[in-house]
Coordinates of C-alpha atoms and ligand atoms in Angstrom, one line a residue:
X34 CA -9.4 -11.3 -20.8
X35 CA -6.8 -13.0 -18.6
X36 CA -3.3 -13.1 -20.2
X37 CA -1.2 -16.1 -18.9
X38 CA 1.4 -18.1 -20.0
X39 CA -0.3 -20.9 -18.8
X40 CA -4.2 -22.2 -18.5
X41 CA -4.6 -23.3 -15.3
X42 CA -3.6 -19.9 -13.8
X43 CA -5.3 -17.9 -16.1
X44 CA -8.6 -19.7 -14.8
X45 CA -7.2 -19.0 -11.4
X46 CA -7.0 -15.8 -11.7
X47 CA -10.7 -15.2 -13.2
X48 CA -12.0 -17.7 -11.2
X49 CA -10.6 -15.6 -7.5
X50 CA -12.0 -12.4 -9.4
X51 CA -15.3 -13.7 -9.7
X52 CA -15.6 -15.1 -6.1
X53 CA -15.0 -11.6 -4.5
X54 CA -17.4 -10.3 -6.9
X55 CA -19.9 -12.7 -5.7
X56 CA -19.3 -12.1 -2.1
X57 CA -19.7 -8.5 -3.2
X58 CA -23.4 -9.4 -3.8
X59 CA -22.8 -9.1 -7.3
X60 CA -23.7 -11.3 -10.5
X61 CA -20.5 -12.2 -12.4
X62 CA -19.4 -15.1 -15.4
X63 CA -16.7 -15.9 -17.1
X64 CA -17.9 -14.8 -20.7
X65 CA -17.4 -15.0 -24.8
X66 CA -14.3 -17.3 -26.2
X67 CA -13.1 -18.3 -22.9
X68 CA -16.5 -20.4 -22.6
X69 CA -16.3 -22.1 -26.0
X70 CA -13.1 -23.2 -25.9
X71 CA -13.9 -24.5 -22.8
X72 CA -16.8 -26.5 -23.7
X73 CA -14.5 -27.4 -26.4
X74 CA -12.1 -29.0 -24.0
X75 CA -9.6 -26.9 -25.5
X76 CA -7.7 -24.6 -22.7
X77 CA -8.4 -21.2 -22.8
X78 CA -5.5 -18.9 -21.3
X79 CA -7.5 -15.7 -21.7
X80 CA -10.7 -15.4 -19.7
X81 CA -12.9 -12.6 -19.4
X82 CA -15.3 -11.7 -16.7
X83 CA -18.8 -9.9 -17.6
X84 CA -20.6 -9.1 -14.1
X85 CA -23.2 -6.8 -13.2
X86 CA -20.6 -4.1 -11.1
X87 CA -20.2 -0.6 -12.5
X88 CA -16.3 0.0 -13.3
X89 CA -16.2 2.4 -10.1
X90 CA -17.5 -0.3 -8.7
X91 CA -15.3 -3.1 -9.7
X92 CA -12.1 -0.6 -9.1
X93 CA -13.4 -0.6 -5.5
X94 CA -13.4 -3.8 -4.9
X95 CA -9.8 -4.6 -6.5
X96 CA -6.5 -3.2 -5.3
X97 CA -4.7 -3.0 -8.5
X98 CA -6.7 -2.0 -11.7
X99 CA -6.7 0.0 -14.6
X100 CA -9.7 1.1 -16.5
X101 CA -8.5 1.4 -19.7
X102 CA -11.7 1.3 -21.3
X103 CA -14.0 2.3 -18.9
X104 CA -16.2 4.1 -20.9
X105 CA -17.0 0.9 -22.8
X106 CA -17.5 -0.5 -19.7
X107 CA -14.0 -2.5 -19.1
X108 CA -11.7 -2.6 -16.4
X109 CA -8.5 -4.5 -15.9
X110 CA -7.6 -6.1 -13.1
X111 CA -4.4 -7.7 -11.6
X112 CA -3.9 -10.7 -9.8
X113 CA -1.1 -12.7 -8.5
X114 CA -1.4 -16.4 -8.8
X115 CA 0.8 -18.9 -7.6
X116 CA 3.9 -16.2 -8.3
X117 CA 2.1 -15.7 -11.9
X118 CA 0.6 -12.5 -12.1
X119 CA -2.3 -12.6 -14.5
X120 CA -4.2 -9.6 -15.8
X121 CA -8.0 -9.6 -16.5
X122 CA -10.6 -8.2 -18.4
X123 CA -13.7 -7.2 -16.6
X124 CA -16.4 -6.0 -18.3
X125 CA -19.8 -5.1 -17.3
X126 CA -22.5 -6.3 -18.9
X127 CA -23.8 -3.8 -21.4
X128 CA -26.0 -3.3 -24.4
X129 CA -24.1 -1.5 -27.7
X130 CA -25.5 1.4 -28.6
X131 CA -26.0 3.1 -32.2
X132 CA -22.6 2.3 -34.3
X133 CA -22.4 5.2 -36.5
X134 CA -19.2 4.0 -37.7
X135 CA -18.9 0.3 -38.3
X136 CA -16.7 -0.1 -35.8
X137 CA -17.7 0.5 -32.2
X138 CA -20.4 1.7 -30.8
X139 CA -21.1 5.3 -30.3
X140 CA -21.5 4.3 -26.1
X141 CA -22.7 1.5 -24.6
X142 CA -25.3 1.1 -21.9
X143 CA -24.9 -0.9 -19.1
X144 CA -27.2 -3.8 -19.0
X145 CA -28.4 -7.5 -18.4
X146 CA -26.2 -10.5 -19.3
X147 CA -29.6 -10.9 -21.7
X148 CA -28.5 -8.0 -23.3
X149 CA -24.7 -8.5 -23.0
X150 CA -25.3 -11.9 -25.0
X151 CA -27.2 -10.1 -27.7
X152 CA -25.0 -7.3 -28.3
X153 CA -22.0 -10.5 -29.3
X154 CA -21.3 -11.5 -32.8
X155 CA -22.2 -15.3 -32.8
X156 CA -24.0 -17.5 -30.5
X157 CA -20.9 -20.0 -29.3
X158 CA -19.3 -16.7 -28.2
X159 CA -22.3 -15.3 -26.5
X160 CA -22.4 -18.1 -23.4
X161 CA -22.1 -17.3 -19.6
X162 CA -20.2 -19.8 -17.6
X163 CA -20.1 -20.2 -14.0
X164 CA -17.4 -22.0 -12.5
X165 CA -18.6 -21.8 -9.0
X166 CA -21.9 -23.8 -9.6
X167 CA -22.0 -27.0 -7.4
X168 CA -20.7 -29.9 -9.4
X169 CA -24.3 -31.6 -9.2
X170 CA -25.9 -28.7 -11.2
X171 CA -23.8 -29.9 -14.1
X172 CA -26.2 -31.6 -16.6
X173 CA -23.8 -32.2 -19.6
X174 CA -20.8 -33.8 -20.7
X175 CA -19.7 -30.1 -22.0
X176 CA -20.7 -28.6 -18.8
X177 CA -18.7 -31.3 -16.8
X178 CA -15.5 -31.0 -18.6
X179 CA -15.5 -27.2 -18.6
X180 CA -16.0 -27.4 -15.0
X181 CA -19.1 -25.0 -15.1
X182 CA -22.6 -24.3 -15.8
X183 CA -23.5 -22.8 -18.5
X184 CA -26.1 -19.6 -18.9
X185 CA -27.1 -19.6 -22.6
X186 CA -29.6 -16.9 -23.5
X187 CA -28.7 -17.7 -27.5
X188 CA -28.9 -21.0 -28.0
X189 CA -25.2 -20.9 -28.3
X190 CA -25.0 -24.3 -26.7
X191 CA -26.7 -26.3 -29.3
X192 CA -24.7 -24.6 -32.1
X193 CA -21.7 -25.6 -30.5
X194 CA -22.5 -29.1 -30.4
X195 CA -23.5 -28.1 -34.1
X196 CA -20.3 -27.3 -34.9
X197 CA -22.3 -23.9 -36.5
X198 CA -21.0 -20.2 -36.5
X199 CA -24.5 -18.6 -36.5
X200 CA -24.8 -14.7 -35.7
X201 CA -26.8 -13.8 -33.2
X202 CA -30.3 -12.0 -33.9
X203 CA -31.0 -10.9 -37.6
X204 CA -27.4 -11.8 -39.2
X205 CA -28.0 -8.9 -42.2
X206 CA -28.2 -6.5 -39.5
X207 CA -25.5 -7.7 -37.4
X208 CA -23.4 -7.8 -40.4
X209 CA -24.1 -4.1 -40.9
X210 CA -23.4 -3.0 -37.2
X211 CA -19.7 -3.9 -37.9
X212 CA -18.8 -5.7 -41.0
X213 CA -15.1 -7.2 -39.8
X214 CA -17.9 -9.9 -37.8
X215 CA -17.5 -11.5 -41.7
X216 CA -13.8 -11.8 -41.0
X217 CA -14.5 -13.3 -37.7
X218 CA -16.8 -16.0 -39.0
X219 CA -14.3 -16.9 -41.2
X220 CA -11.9 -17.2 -38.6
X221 CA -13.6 -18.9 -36.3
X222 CA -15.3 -21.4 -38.8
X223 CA -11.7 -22.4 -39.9
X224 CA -10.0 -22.2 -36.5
X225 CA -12.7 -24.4 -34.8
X226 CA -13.5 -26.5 -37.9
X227 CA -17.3 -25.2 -38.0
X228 CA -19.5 -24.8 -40.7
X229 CA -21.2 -21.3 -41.4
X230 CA -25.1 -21.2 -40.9
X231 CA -27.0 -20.8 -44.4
X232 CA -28.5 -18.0 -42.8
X233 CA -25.2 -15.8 -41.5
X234 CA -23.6 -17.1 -44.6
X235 CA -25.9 -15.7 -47.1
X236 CA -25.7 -12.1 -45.8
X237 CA -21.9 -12.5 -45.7
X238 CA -21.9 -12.9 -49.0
X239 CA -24.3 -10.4 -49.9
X240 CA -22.3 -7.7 -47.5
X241 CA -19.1 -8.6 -48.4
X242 CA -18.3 -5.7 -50.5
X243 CA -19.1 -3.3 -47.7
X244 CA -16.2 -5.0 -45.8
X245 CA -14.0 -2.3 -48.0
X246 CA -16.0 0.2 -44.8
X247 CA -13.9 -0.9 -42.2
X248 CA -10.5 0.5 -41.7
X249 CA -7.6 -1.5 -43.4
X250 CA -5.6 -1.7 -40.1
X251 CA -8.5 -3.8 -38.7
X252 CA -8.9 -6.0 -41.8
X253 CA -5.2 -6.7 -41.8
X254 CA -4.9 -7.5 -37.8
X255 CA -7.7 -10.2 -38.4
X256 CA -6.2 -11.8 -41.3
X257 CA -2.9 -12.0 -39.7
X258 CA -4.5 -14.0 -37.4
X259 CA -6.2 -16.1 -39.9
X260 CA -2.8 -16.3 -42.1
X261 CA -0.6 -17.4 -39.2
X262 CA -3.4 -20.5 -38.2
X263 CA -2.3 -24.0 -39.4
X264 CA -6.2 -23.8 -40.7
X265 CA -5.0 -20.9 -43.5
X266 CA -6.1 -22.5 -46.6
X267 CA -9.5 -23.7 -45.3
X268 CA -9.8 -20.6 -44.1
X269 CA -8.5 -19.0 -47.5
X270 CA -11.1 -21.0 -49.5
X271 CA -13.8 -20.1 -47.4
X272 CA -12.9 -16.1 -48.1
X273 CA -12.9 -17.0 -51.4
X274 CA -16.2 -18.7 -51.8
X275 CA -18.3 -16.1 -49.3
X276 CA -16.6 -13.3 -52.2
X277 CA -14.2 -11.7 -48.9
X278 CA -11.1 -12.1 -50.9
X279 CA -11.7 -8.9 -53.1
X280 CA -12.3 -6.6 -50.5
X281 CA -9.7 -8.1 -47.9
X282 CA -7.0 -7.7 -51.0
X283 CA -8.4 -4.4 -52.8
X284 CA -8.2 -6.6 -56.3
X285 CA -10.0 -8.5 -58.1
X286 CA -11.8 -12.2 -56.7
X287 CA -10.1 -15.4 -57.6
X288 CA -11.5 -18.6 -56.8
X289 CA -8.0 -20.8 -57.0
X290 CA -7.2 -24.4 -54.8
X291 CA -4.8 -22.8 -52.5
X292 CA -2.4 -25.2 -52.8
X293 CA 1.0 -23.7 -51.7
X294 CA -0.9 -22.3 -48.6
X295 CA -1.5 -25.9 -47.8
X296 CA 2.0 -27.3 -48.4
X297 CA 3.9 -24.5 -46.0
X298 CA 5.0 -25.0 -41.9
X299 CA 1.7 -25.5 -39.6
X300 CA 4.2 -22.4 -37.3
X301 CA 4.9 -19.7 -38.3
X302 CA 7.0 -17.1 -36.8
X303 CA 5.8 -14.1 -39.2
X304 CA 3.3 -13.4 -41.8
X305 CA 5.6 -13.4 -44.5
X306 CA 5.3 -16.4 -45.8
X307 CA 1.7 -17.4 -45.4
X308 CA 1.5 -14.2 -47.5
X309 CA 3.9 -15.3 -50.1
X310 CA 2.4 -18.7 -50.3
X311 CA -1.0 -17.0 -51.0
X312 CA 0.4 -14.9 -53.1
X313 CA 1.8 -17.7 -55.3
X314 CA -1.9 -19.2 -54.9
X315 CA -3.3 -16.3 -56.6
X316 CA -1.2 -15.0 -59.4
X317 CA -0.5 -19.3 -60.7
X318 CA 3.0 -18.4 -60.3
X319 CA 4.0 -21.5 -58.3
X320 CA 5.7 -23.2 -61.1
X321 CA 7.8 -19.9 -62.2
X322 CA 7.8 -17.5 -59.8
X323 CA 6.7 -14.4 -59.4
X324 CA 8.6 -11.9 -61.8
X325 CA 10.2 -8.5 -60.3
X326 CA 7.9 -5.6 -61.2
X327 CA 5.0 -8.4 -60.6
X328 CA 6.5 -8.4 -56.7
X329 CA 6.8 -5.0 -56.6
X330 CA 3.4 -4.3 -57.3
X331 CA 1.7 -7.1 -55.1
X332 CA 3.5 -6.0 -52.1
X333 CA 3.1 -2.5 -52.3
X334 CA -1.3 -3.0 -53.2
X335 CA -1.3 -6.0 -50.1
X336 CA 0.8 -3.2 -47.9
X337 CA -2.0 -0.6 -48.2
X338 CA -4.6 -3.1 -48.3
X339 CA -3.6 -5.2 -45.0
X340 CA -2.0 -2.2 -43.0
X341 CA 1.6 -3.9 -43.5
X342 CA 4.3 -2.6 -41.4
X343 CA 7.5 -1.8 -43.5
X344 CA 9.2 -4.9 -42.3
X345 CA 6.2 -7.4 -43.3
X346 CA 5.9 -5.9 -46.9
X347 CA 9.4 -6.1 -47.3
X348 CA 9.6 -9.8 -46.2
X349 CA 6.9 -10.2 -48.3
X350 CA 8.8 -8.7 -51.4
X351 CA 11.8 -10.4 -50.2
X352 CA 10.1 -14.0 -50.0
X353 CA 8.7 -13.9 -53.3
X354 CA 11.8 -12.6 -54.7
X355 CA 14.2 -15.4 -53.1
X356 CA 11.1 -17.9 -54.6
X357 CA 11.9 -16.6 -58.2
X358 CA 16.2 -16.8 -57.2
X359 CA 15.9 -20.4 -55.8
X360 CA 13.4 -21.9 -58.7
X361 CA 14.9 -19.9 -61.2
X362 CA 18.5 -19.2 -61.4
X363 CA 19.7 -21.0 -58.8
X364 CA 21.7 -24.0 -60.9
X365 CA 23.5 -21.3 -62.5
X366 CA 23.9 -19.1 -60.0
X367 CA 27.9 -18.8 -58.9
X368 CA 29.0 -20.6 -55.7
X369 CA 29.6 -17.1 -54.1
X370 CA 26.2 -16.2 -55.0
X371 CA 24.7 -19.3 -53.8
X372 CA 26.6 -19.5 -50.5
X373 CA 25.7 -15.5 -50.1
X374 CA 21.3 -16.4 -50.3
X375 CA 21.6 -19.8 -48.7
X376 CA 22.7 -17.0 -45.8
X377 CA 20.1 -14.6 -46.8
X378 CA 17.0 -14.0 -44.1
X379 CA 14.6 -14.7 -47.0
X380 CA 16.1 -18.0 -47.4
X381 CA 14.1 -20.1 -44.9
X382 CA 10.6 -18.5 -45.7
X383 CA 11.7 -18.9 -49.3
X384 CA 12.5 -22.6 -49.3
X385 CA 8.8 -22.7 -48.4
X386 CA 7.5 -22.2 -50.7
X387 CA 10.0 -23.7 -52.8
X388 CA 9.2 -27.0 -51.1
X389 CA 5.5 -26.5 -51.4
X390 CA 5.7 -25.6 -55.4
X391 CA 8.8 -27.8 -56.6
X392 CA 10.1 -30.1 -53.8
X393 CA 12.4 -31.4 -56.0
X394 CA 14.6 -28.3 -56.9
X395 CA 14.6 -27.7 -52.8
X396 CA 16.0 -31.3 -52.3
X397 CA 18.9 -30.7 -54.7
X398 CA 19.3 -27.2 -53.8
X399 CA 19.8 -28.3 -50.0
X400 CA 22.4 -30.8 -50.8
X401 CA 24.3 -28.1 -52.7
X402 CA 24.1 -25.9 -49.7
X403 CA 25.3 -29.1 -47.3
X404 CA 28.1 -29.3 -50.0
X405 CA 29.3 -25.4 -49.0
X406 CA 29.0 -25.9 -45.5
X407 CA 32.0 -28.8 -45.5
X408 CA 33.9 -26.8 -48.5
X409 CA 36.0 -26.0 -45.6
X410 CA 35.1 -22.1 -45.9
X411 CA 31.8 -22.8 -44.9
X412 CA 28.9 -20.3 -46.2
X413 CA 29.6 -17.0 -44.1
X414 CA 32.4 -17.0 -42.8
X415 CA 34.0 -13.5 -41.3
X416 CA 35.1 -11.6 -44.2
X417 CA 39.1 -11.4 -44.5
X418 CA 38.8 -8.0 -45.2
X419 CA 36.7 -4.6 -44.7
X420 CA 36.7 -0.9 -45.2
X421 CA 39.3 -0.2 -41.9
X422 CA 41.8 -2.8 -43.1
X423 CA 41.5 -1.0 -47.2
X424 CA 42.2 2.2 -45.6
X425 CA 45.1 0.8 -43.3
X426 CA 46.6 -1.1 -46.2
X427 CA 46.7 2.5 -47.7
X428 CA 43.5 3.0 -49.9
X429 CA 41.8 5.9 -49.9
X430 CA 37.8 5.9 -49.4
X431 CA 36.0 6.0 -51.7
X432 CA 32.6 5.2 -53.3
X433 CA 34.3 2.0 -54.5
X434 CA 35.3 0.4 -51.6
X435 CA 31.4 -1.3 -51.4
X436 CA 32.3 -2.5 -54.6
X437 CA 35.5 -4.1 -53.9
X438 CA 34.9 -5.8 -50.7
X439 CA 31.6 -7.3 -52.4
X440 CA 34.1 -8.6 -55.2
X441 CA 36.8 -9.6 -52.5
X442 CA 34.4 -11.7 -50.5
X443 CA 32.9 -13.4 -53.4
X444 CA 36.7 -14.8 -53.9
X445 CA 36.6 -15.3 -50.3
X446 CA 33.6 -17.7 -50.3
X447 CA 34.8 -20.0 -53.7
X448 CA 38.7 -20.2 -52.3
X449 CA 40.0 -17.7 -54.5
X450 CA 42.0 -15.8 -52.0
X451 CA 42.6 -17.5 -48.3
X452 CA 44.2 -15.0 -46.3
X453 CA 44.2 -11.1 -45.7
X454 CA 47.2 -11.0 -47.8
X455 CA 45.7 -12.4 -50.9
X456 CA 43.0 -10.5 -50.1
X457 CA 44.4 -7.5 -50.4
X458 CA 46.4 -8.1 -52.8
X459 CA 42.6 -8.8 -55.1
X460 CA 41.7 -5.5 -54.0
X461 CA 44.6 -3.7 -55.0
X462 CA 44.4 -5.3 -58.6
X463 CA 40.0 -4.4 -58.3
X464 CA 40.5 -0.9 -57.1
X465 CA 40.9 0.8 -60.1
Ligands
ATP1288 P1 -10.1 -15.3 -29.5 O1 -9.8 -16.7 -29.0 O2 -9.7 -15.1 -30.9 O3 -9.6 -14.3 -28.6 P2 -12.6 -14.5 -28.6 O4 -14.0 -15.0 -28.9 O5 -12.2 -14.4 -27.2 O6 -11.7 -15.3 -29.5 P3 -12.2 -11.6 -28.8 O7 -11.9 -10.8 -30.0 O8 -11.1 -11.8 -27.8 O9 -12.6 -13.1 -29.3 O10 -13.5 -11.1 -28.2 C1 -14.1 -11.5 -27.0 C2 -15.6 -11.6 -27.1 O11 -16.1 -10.3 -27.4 C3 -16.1 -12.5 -28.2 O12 -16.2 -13.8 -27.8 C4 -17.4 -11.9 -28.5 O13 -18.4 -12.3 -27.6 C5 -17.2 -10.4 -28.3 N1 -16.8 -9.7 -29.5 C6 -15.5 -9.4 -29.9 N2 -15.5 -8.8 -31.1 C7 -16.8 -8.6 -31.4 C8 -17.4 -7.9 -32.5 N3 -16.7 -7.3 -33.5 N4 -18.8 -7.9 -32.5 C9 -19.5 -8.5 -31.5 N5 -18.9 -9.1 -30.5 C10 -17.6 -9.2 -30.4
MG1289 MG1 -10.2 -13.4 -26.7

């Protein structure tokens, strides 16, 4: 693949890396989701190359690469373009061997592009394109706007005009060469807008338990990539309806309108609050919110089943829990209190899905909040006192002094005390 910041250097890049390959006397395409999107008129900024060079071969040919994966047949080159430098993926074209895991093959063979396209999950990312062909050997609309021919040993091209995800060859058997492809369809069917082929999605269904094969840190990465898609609930509902939710989640299937997923920010910066929202979605909690042991559990059973990292299980927790704050206790929640979650990290991700569920409490919870901000001590300010000043004003440490300053701040944010004096002059009457 070529990694670029932006698409017209990434093609560039691949493009100057297939020409020396040519002049090379070698056979070389761009290859796989670079060529849909392409076709789609959407602009790819990661292209990879399949040619017919060995890696020795292509590391020969290239001043600065890395073969990385070699043994699978992929080496990465570097290229400077226009003061960009792009990195990309060659691979040569091969034919998977045996997978005796579910996962990758066992080795690879080198091969055809025939072969290379056959050995790829679905047809629209199984096309060849070459963007050296003469403009008058481009016979489509697709071809003409991609800027290349296309070399389709799949049929690929016809299921792109389709709109159809459609595995390539014998989709049980496909399926059972590495069952995250299920994932995959999914995400491409709700990324792209594309329907799933009768065909592919019949043995997705009837596969989708084995999904529980493959390794949780693989079924996690793909659904953070489906969760963090503005196409999320489509994509939800279609996981739902091919049966992929139960194994993706290690519980039990739901089929529920996923509404709250629908309702949150088209960007998001984390997965946090996709998974919040979906979590909402599931349990029917959107009215209430989620209660505390409830949280506990579904964060801790999505960690293990999604690979979490401590920080995305715990936004997660903490999402859900600011949800249940914000739509519960919030109107009788103390200014201090209020002022302190309005300032809380959860608080963005958890006026989410407050908006999505109950876009009413959010509107009068915001003006509250707008109402602190012009109180004059504003919603965080710098705290008038901490644990240096206690011991300078004579206190001695202790276990307490968390206890105190919490209490001393509180005063601090409703206008109870206004200066360090008054502050410490609360602390001295706290610490008891
Ligand atoms: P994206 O835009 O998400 O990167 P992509 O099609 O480029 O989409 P990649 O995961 O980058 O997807 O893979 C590149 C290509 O490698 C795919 O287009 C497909 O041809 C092939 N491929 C990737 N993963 C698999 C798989 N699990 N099974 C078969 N072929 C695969
Ligand atoms: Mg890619």
């Amino acid at each position: 693949m070529a990694r670029a910041a932006n698409p017209a250097a990434a093609r560039a890049a691949a493009t100057q890396i297939l020409r020396r390959l040519r002049e090379a006397g070698h056979t070389a395409y761009f290859a796989g989701g670079c060529v849909r999107d392409a076709l789609l008129g959407l602009r790819p900024t990661d292209y990879d190359v399949a040619t017919d060079a060995t890696p020795a071969r292509i590391s020969q040919l290239f001043n600065r690469t890395a073969e990385v994966g070699a043994a699978f047949g992929v080496v990465l080159v570097h290229e400077q373009v226009g003061g960009e430098r792009v990195t990309v993926e060659v691979a040569t074209f091969r034919a998977d061997g045996p997978y005796s895991d579910a996962r990758r093959p066992d080795h690879v063979v080198f091969s055809s592009p025939q072969e290379d396209a056959a050995r790829r999950d679905f047809t629209i990312n199984a096309l060849f394109l070459d963007p050296l062909a003469e403009p008058d050997d481009l016979a489509t609309p697709a071809e003409r706007a991609a800027e290349g021919r296309i070399i389709d040993h799949v049929n690929g091209a016809a299921d792109l005009s389709a709109r159809l995800i459609r595995a390539v060859g014998d989709p049980d058997k496909r399926l059972a060469e590495d069952h995250l492809r299920a994932l995959r369809a999914v995400r491409f069917a709700a990324r792209l807008g594309f329907a799933i082929d009768p065909a592919t999605a019949g043995a997705l269904t009837r596969h989708a338990a084995e999904l529980r094969g493959v390794s949780r840190e693989r079924i996690g990465d793909e659904l953070r990539r489906i969760l963090l898609h503005p196409s999320r609930a489509h994509a939800v509902e279609l996981l739902q309806q091919l049966g992929l939710d139960a194994p993706v989640l290690t519980e039990a299937a739901r089929r529920v309108e996923p509404a709250v997923l629908r309702q949150i920010e088209h960007m998001q910066p984390s997965v946090g609050v996709p998974l919040g929202a979906w979590a909402l979605d599931r349990t029917g909690a959107a009215g209430s919110g989620l209660g505390d042991e409830d949280i506990g559990a579904l964060s801790r059973r999505w960690r293990a089943a999604l690979c979490l990292s401590n920080e995305e299980s715990a936004e997660l927790a903490a999402i859900l829990r600011g949800h249940q704050y914000l739509t519960r206790a919030w109107s009788a929640a103390t200014v201090a209190r209020q002022k302190r979650w309005a300032s809380s990290s959860w608080f963005a991700g958890s006026s989410q899905l407050v908006r999505a569920t109950d876009s009413q409490a959010l509107i009068s919870i915001t003006q509250t909040i707008s109402k602190h901000k012009s109180d004059g001590i504003g919603l965080n300010p710098a705290p008038l006192l901490d644990g240096n000043d206690l011991i300078g004003a004579g206190f001695s440490p202790s276990p307490s002094f968390k206890r105190v300053l919490d209490d001393v701040y509180d005063a601090q944010l409703e206008g109870r005390v206004r200066d360090q004096n008054e502050a410490v002059e609360l602390a001295r009457r706290l610490y008891v």
